[in-house]
PDB file of C-alpha atoms in Angstrom:
ATOM      1  CA  LEU A  22      74.524 184.957  89.503  1.00 74.00           C
ATOM      2  CA  ARG A  23      73.853 188.330  89.666  1.00 81.00           C
ATOM      3  CA  HIS A  24      71.658 189.897  87.137  1.00 71.00           C
ATOM      4  CA  GLU A  25      69.424 192.837  85.744  1.00 72.00           C
ATOM      5  CA  VAL A  26      66.797 191.217  83.351  1.00 69.00           C
ATOM      6  CA  ARG A  27      65.776 194.090  80.474  1.00 64.00           C
ATOM      7  CA  PRO A  28      63.256 194.016  77.822  1.00 59.00           C
ATOM      8  CA  PHE A  29      65.142 195.386  75.276  1.00 61.00           C
ATOM      9  CA  GLY A  30      69.298 194.873  74.162  1.00 60.00           C
ATOM     10  CA  HIS A  31      71.097 198.326  73.946  1.00 55.00           C
ATOM     11  CA  ILE A  32      74.052 198.067  70.617  1.00 56.00           C
ATOM     12  CA  ALA A  33      77.095 200.220  71.982  1.00 57.00           C
ATOM     13  CA  ASN A  34      77.791 203.538  70.387  1.00 57.00           C
ATOM     14  CA  THR A  35      74.642 204.075  68.633  1.00 58.00           C
ATOM     15  CA  ASP A  36      71.029 205.237  70.222  1.00 60.00           C
ATOM     16  CA  THR A  37      68.948 202.339  68.687  1.00 60.00           C
ATOM     17  CA  ILE A  38      67.956 199.506  71.064  1.00 58.00           C
ATOM     18  CA  HIS A  39      66.928 196.023  69.955  1.00 59.00           C
ATOM     19  CA  PRO A  40      64.556 193.406  71.175  1.00 59.00           C
ATOM     20  CA  LEU A  41      67.607 190.606  72.384  1.00 61.00           C
ATOM     21  CA  ILE A  42      66.517 187.082  72.342  1.00 61.00           C
ATOM     22  CA  HIS A  43      69.473 184.473  72.334  1.00 64.00           C
ATOM     23  CA  TYR A  44      69.070 180.541  71.562  1.00 67.00           C
ATOM     24  CA  CYS A  45      71.546 178.518  71.527  1.00 74.00           C
ATOM     25  CA  TYR A  46      71.192 175.359  70.003  1.00 80.00           C
ATOM     26  CA  GLY A  47      68.293 174.173  67.767  1.00 88.00           C
ATOM     27  CA  ILE A  48      64.843 172.851  68.509  1.00 87.00           C
ATOM     28  CA  GLU A  49      62.427 170.027  67.014  1.00 88.00           C
ATOM     29  CA  ASP A  50      59.406 168.164  67.945  1.00 87.00           C
ATOM     30  CA  PRO A  51      60.296 164.540  66.566  1.00 85.00           C
ATOM     31  CA  THR A  52      56.223 164.003  66.381  1.00 88.00           C
ATOM     32  CA  THR A  53      54.885 166.665  64.057  1.00 91.00           C
ATOM     33  CA  GLY A  54      58.402 167.608  62.326  1.00 92.00           C
ATOM     34  CA  TRP A  55      58.284 171.386  63.546  1.00 94.00           C
ATOM     35  CA  GLN A  56      61.895 172.440  64.063  1.00 94.00           C
ATOM     36  CA  TRP A  57      63.063 175.850  64.728  1.00 92.00           C
ATOM     37  CA  ASP A  58      67.169 177.219  64.882  1.00 91.00           C
ATOM     38  CA  LYS A  59      68.048 180.525  64.907  1.00 87.00           C
ATOM     39  CA  ARG A  60      71.256 179.408  62.161  1.00 88.00           C
ATOM     40  CA  HIS A  61      68.608 179.331  59.555  1.00 89.00           C
ATOM     41  CA  TYR A  62      66.080 182.063  61.475  1.00 88.00           C
ATOM     42  CA  THR A  63      65.641 185.515  58.721  1.00 88.00           C
ATOM     43  CA  PRO A  64      64.961 188.093  61.588  1.00 84.00           C
ATOM     44  CA  TRP A  65      61.705 189.603  62.234  1.00 86.00           C
ATOM     45  CA  THR A  66      59.930 187.486  60.301  1.00 91.00           C
ATOM     46  CA  ARG A  67      57.097 184.947  62.061  1.00 95.00           C
ATOM     47  CA  VAL A  68      57.834 181.423  62.925  1.00 94.00           C
ATOM     48  CA  PRO A  69      55.079 178.397  63.258  1.00 94.00           C
ATOM     49  CA  SER A  70      54.044 178.055  66.439  1.00 94.00           C
ATOM     50  CA  PRO A  71      55.393 175.283  67.596  1.00 94.00           C
ATOM     51  CA  PRO A  72      52.654 172.276  68.674  1.00 93.00           C
ATOM     52  CA  PRO A  73      51.345 172.096  72.322  1.00 92.00           C
ATOM     53  CA  THR A  74      53.350 169.532  73.203  1.00 86.00           C
ATOM     54  CA  ALA A  75      56.517 171.401  73.003  1.00 85.00           C
ATOM     55  CA  PRO A  76      58.266 172.042  76.090  1.00 82.00           C
ATOM     56  CA  TYR A  77      57.192 175.636  77.636  1.00 84.00           C
ATOM     57  CA  ALA A  78      60.334 177.592  77.213  1.00 80.00           C
ATOM     58  CA  THR A  79      60.293 176.499  73.543  1.00 85.00           C
ATOM     59  CA  ARG A  80      56.893 177.857  73.601  1.00 88.00           C
ATOM     60  CA  VAL A  81      57.445 181.638  75.145  1.00 85.00           C
ATOM     61  CA  LEU A  82      60.636 181.895  72.538  1.00 85.00           C
ATOM     62  CA  ILE A  83      59.019 181.840  70.057  1.00 91.00           C
ATOM     63  CA  ARG A  84      55.232 183.802  71.086  1.00 91.00           C
ATOM     64  CA  GLU A  85      58.306 186.237  71.970  1.00 86.00           C
ATOM     65  CA  LEU A  86      59.744 186.075  68.490  1.00 88.00           C
ATOM     66  CA  ASN A  87      56.625 186.517  66.474  1.00 94.00           C
ATOM     67  CA  ALA A  88      55.348 189.166  68.765  1.00 91.00           C
ATOM     68  CA  TYR A  89      58.290 191.152  67.821  1.00 87.00           C
ATOM     69  CA  ALA A  90      58.028 190.329  64.702  1.00 91.00           C
ATOM     70  CA  ASP A  91      54.358 191.764  64.746  1.00 93.00           C
ATOM     71  CA  LEU A  92      55.925 194.900  65.720  1.00 88.00           C
ATOM     72  CA  LYS A  93      58.208 195.207  63.407  1.00 85.00           C
ATOM     73  CA  ALA A  94      55.479 194.787  61.240  1.00 87.00           C
ATOM     74  CA  LYS A  95      53.435 197.334  62.789  1.00 86.00           C
ATOM     75  CA  ALA A  96      55.909 199.934  62.765  1.00 83.00           C
ATOM     76  CA  GLN A  97      56.920 199.750  59.017  1.00 83.00           C
ATOM     77  CA  LEU A  98      53.339 200.250  58.122  1.00 84.00           C
ATOM     78  CA  SER A  99      53.194 202.892  60.019  1.00 73.00           C
TER      79      SER A  99
END
């Protein structure tokens, strides 16, 4: 499998570039009740941090979602 990692996704026929994060399934930590699912997520909103016991990939995903939400909020204030 050959691929090229890029930091942003491009929408065809536009000059717009957006961050692109894809996650197929909802995730949860049954011991704490923390959960996140893209089907119920409002774009550009912060997500409560997962517990430290959550899988590393989950913690990174939520960290990146929140980083992009912060960038969007900062851009709107400018």
